[in-house]
mmCIF file of C-alpha atoms in Angstrom:
data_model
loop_
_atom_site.group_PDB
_atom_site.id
_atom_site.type_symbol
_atom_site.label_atom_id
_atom_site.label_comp_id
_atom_site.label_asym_id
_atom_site.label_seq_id
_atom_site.Cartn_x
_atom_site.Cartn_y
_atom_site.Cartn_z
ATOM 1 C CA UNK A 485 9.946 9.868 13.170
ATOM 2 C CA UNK A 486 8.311 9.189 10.093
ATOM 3 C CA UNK A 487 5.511 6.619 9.180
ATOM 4 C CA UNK A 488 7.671 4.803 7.135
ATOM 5 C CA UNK A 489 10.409 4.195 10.087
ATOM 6 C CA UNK A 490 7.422 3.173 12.722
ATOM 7 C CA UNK A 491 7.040 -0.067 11.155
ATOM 8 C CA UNK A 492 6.570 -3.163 13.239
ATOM 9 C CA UNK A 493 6.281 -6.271 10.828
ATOM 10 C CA UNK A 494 5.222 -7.038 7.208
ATOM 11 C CA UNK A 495 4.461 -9.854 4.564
ATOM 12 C CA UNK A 496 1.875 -11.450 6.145
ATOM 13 C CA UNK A 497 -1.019 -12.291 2.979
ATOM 14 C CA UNK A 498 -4.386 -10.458 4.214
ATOM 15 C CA UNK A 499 -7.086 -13.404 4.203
ATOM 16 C CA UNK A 500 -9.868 -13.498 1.938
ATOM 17 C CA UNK A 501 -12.728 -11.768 3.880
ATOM 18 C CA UNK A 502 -9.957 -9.034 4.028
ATOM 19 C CA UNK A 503 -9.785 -8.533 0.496
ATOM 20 C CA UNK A 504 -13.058 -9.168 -0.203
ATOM 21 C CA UNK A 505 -14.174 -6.251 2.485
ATOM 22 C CA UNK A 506 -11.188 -3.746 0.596
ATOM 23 C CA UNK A 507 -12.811 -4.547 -2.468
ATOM 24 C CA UNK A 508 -16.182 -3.350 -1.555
ATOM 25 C CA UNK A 509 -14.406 -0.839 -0.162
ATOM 26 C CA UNK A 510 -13.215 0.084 -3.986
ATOM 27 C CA UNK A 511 -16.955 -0.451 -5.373
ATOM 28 C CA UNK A 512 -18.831 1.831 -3.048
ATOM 29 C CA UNK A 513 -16.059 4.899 -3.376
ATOM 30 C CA UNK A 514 -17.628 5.092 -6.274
ATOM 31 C CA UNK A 515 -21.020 5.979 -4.972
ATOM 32 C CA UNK A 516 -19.605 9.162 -4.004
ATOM 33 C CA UNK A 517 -19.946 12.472 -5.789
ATOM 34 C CA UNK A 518 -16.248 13.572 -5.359
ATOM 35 C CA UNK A 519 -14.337 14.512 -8.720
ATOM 36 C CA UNK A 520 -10.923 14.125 -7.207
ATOM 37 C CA UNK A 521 -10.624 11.990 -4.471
ATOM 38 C CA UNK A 522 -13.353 9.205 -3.646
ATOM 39 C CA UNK A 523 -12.888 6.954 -0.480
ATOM 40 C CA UNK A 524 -15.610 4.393 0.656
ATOM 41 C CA UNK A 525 -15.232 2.476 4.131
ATOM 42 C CA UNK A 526 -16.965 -0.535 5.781
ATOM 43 C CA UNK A 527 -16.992 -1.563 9.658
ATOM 44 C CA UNK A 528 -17.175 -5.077 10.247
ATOM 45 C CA UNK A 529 -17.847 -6.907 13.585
ATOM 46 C CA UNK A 530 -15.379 -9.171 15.644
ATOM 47 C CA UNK A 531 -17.527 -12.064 14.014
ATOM 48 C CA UNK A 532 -17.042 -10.489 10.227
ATOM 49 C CA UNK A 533 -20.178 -9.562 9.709
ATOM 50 C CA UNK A 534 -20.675 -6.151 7.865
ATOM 51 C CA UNK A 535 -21.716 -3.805 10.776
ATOM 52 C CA UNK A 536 -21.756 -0.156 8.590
ATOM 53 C CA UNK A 537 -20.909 1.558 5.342
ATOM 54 C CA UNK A 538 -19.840 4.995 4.821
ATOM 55 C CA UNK A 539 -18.574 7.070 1.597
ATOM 56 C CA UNK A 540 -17.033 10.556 1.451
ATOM 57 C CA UNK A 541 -19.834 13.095 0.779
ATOM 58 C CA UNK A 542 -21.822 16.064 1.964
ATOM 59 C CA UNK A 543 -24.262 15.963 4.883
ATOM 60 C CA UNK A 544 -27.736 15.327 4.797
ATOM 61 C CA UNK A 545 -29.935 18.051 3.020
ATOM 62 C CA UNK A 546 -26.477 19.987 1.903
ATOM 63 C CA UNK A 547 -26.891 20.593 -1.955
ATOM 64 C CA UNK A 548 -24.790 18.736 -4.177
ATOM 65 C CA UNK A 549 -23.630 21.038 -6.410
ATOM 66 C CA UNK A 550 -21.027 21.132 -8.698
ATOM 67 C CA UNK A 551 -19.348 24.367 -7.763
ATOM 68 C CA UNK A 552 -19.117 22.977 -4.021
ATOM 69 C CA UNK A 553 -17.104 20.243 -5.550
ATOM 70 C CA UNK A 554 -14.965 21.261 -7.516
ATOM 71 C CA UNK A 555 -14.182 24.554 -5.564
ATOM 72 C CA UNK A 556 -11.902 22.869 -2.555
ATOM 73 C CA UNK A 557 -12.584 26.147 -0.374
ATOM 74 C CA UNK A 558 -15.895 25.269 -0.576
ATOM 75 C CA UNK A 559 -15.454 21.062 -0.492
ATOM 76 C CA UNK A 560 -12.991 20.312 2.110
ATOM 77 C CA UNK A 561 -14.950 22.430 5.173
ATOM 78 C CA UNK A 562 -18.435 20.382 4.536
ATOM 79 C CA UNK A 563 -17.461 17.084 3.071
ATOM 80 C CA UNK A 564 -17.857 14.446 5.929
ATOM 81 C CA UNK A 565 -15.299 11.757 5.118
ATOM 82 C CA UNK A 566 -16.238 7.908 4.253
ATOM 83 C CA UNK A 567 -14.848 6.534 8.261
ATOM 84 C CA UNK A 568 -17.050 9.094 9.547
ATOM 85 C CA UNK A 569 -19.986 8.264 7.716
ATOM 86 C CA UNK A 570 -19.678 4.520 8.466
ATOM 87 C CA UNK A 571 -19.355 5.507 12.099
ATOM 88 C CA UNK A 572 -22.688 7.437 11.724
ATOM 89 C CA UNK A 573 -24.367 4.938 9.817
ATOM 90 C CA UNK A 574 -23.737 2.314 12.876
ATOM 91 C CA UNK A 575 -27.085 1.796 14.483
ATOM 92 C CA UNK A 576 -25.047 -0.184 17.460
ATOM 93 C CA UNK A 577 -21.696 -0.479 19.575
ATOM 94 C CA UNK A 578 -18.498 -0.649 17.596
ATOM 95 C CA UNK A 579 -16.084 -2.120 20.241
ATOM 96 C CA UNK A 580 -13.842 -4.745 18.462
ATOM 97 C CA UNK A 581 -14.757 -3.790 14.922
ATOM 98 C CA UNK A 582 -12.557 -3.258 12.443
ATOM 99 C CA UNK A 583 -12.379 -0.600 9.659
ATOM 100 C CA UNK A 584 -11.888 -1.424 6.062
ATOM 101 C CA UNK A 585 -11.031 1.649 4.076
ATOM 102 C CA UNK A 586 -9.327 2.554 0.226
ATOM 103 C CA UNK A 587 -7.089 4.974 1.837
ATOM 104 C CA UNK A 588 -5.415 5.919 5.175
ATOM 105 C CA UNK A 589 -8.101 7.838 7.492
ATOM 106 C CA UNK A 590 -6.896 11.529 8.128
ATOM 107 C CA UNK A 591 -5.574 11.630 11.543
ATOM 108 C CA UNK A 592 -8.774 13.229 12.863
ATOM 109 C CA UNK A 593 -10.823 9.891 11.309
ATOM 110 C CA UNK A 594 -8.130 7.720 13.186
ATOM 111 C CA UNK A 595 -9.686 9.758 16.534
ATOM 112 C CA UNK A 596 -12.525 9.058 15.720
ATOM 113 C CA UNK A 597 -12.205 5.696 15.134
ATOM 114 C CA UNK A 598 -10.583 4.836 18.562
ATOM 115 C CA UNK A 599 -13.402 6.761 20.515
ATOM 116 C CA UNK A 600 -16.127 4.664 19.290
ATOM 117 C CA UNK A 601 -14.071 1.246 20.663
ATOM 118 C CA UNK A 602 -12.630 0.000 16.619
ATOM 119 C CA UNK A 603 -9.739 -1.661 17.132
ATOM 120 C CA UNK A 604 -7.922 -1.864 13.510
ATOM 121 C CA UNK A 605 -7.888 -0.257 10.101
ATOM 122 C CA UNK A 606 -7.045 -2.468 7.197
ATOM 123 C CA UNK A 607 -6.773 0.001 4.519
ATOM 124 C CA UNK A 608 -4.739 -0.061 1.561
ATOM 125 C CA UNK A 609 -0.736 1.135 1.701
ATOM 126 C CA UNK A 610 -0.759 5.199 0.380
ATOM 127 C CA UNK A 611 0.130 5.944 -3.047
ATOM 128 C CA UNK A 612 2.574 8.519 -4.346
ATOM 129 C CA UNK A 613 -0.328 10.105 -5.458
ATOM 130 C CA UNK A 614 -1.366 10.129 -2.014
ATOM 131 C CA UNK A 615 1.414 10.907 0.085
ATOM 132 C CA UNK A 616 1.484 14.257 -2.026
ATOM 133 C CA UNK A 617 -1.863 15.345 -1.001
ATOM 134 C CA UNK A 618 -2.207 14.018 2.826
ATOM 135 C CA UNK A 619 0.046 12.940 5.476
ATOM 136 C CA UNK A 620 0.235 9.630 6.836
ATOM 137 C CA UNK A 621 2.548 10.567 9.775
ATOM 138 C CA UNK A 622 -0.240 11.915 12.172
ATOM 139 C CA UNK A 623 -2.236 9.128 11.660
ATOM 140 C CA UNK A 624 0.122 6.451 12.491
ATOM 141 C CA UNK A 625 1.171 8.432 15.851
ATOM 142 C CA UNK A 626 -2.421 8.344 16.642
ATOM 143 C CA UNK A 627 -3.040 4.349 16.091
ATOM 144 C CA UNK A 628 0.151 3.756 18.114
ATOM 145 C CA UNK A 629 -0.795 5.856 21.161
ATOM 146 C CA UNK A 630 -4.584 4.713 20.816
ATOM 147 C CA UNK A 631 -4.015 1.160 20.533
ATOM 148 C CA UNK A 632 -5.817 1.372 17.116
ATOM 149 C CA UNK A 633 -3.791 -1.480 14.904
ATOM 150 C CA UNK A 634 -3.190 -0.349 11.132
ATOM 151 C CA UNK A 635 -2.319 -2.946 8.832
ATOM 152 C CA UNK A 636 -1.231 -1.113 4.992
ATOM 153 C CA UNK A 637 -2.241 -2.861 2.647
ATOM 154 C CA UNK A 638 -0.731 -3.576 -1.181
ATOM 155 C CA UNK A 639 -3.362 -3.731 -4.069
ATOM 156 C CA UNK A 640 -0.964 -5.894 -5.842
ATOM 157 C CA UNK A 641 -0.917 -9.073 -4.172
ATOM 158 C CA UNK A 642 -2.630 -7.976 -0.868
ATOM 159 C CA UNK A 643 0.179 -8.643 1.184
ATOM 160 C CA UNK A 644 0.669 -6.690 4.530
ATOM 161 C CA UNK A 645 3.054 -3.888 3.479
ATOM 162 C CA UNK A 646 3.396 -2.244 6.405
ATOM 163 C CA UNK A 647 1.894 -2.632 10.371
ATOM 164 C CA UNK A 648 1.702 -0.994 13.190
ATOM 165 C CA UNK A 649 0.451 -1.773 16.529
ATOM 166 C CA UNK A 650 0.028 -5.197 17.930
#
């Protein structure tokens, strides 16, 4: 079944610490060194207090160069993605948090993210853009069978597009 079809409910208006968290989300993507696709994440407590931060980029002491980048043989095998980086930038426990992200997490992310104890992503909805370059249906199983909740998110008038997971 696709993503699309696993729907549970939708309209509700994200509240305000919600869109402000997405929209730091959307200033520290930016801080990354990616050409072509730049994602930036932030973990926030039960309490919603900012907990972690994380952009997409190479590890520690990896050069930066610009052939790595814009070569994605070379890219994709070493680039440690912005959910993972937040989660590694956590200096405590992360049961209860949620995830604010620009983008879906890859499915691998989403495993990652229910290991450590976070209990939703509130990213926003994929664009066409997007859905040609990653899939969104792995990533959805996983939340569903993990328990993780996933609320999609539209950057037009930051109304719940689509949810799964209760």
């Amino acid at each position: 079944m696709k993503w699309s079809e696993r729907m549970l409910w939708e309209g509700e208006e994200v509240g305000t610490w919600d869109k402000n968290y997405l929209g730091l989300c959307d200033h520290i993507k930016s801080w990354s060194k990616d050409p072509s696709s730049q994602f930036g994440a932030a973990i926030v407590d039960g309490r919603g207090n900012p907990v972690s931060l994380g952009v997409n980029g190479f590890p520690r002491g990896l050069k930066d160069t610009e052939e790595r980048w814009e070569d994605r043989a070379l890219k994709y095998p070493r680039v440690i993605h912005a959910e993972k980086n937040a989660i590694f930038f956590a200096m405590g426990n992360l049961e209860g948090c949620t995830l604010y992200c620009n983008g879906v997490p890859c499915v691998t992310c989403a495993g990652d993210i229910a290991q450590v104890g976070i209990n939703m992503i509130i990213c926003y909805e994929p664009t066409e853009d997007y859905l040609k370059r990653w899939s969104v249906d792995d990533t959805v199983e996983s939340c569903l069978e993990t328990g993780v909740k996933l609320r999609l998110v539209s950057r037009d008038n930051h109304k719940v597009t689509q949810a799964f997971g209760r």
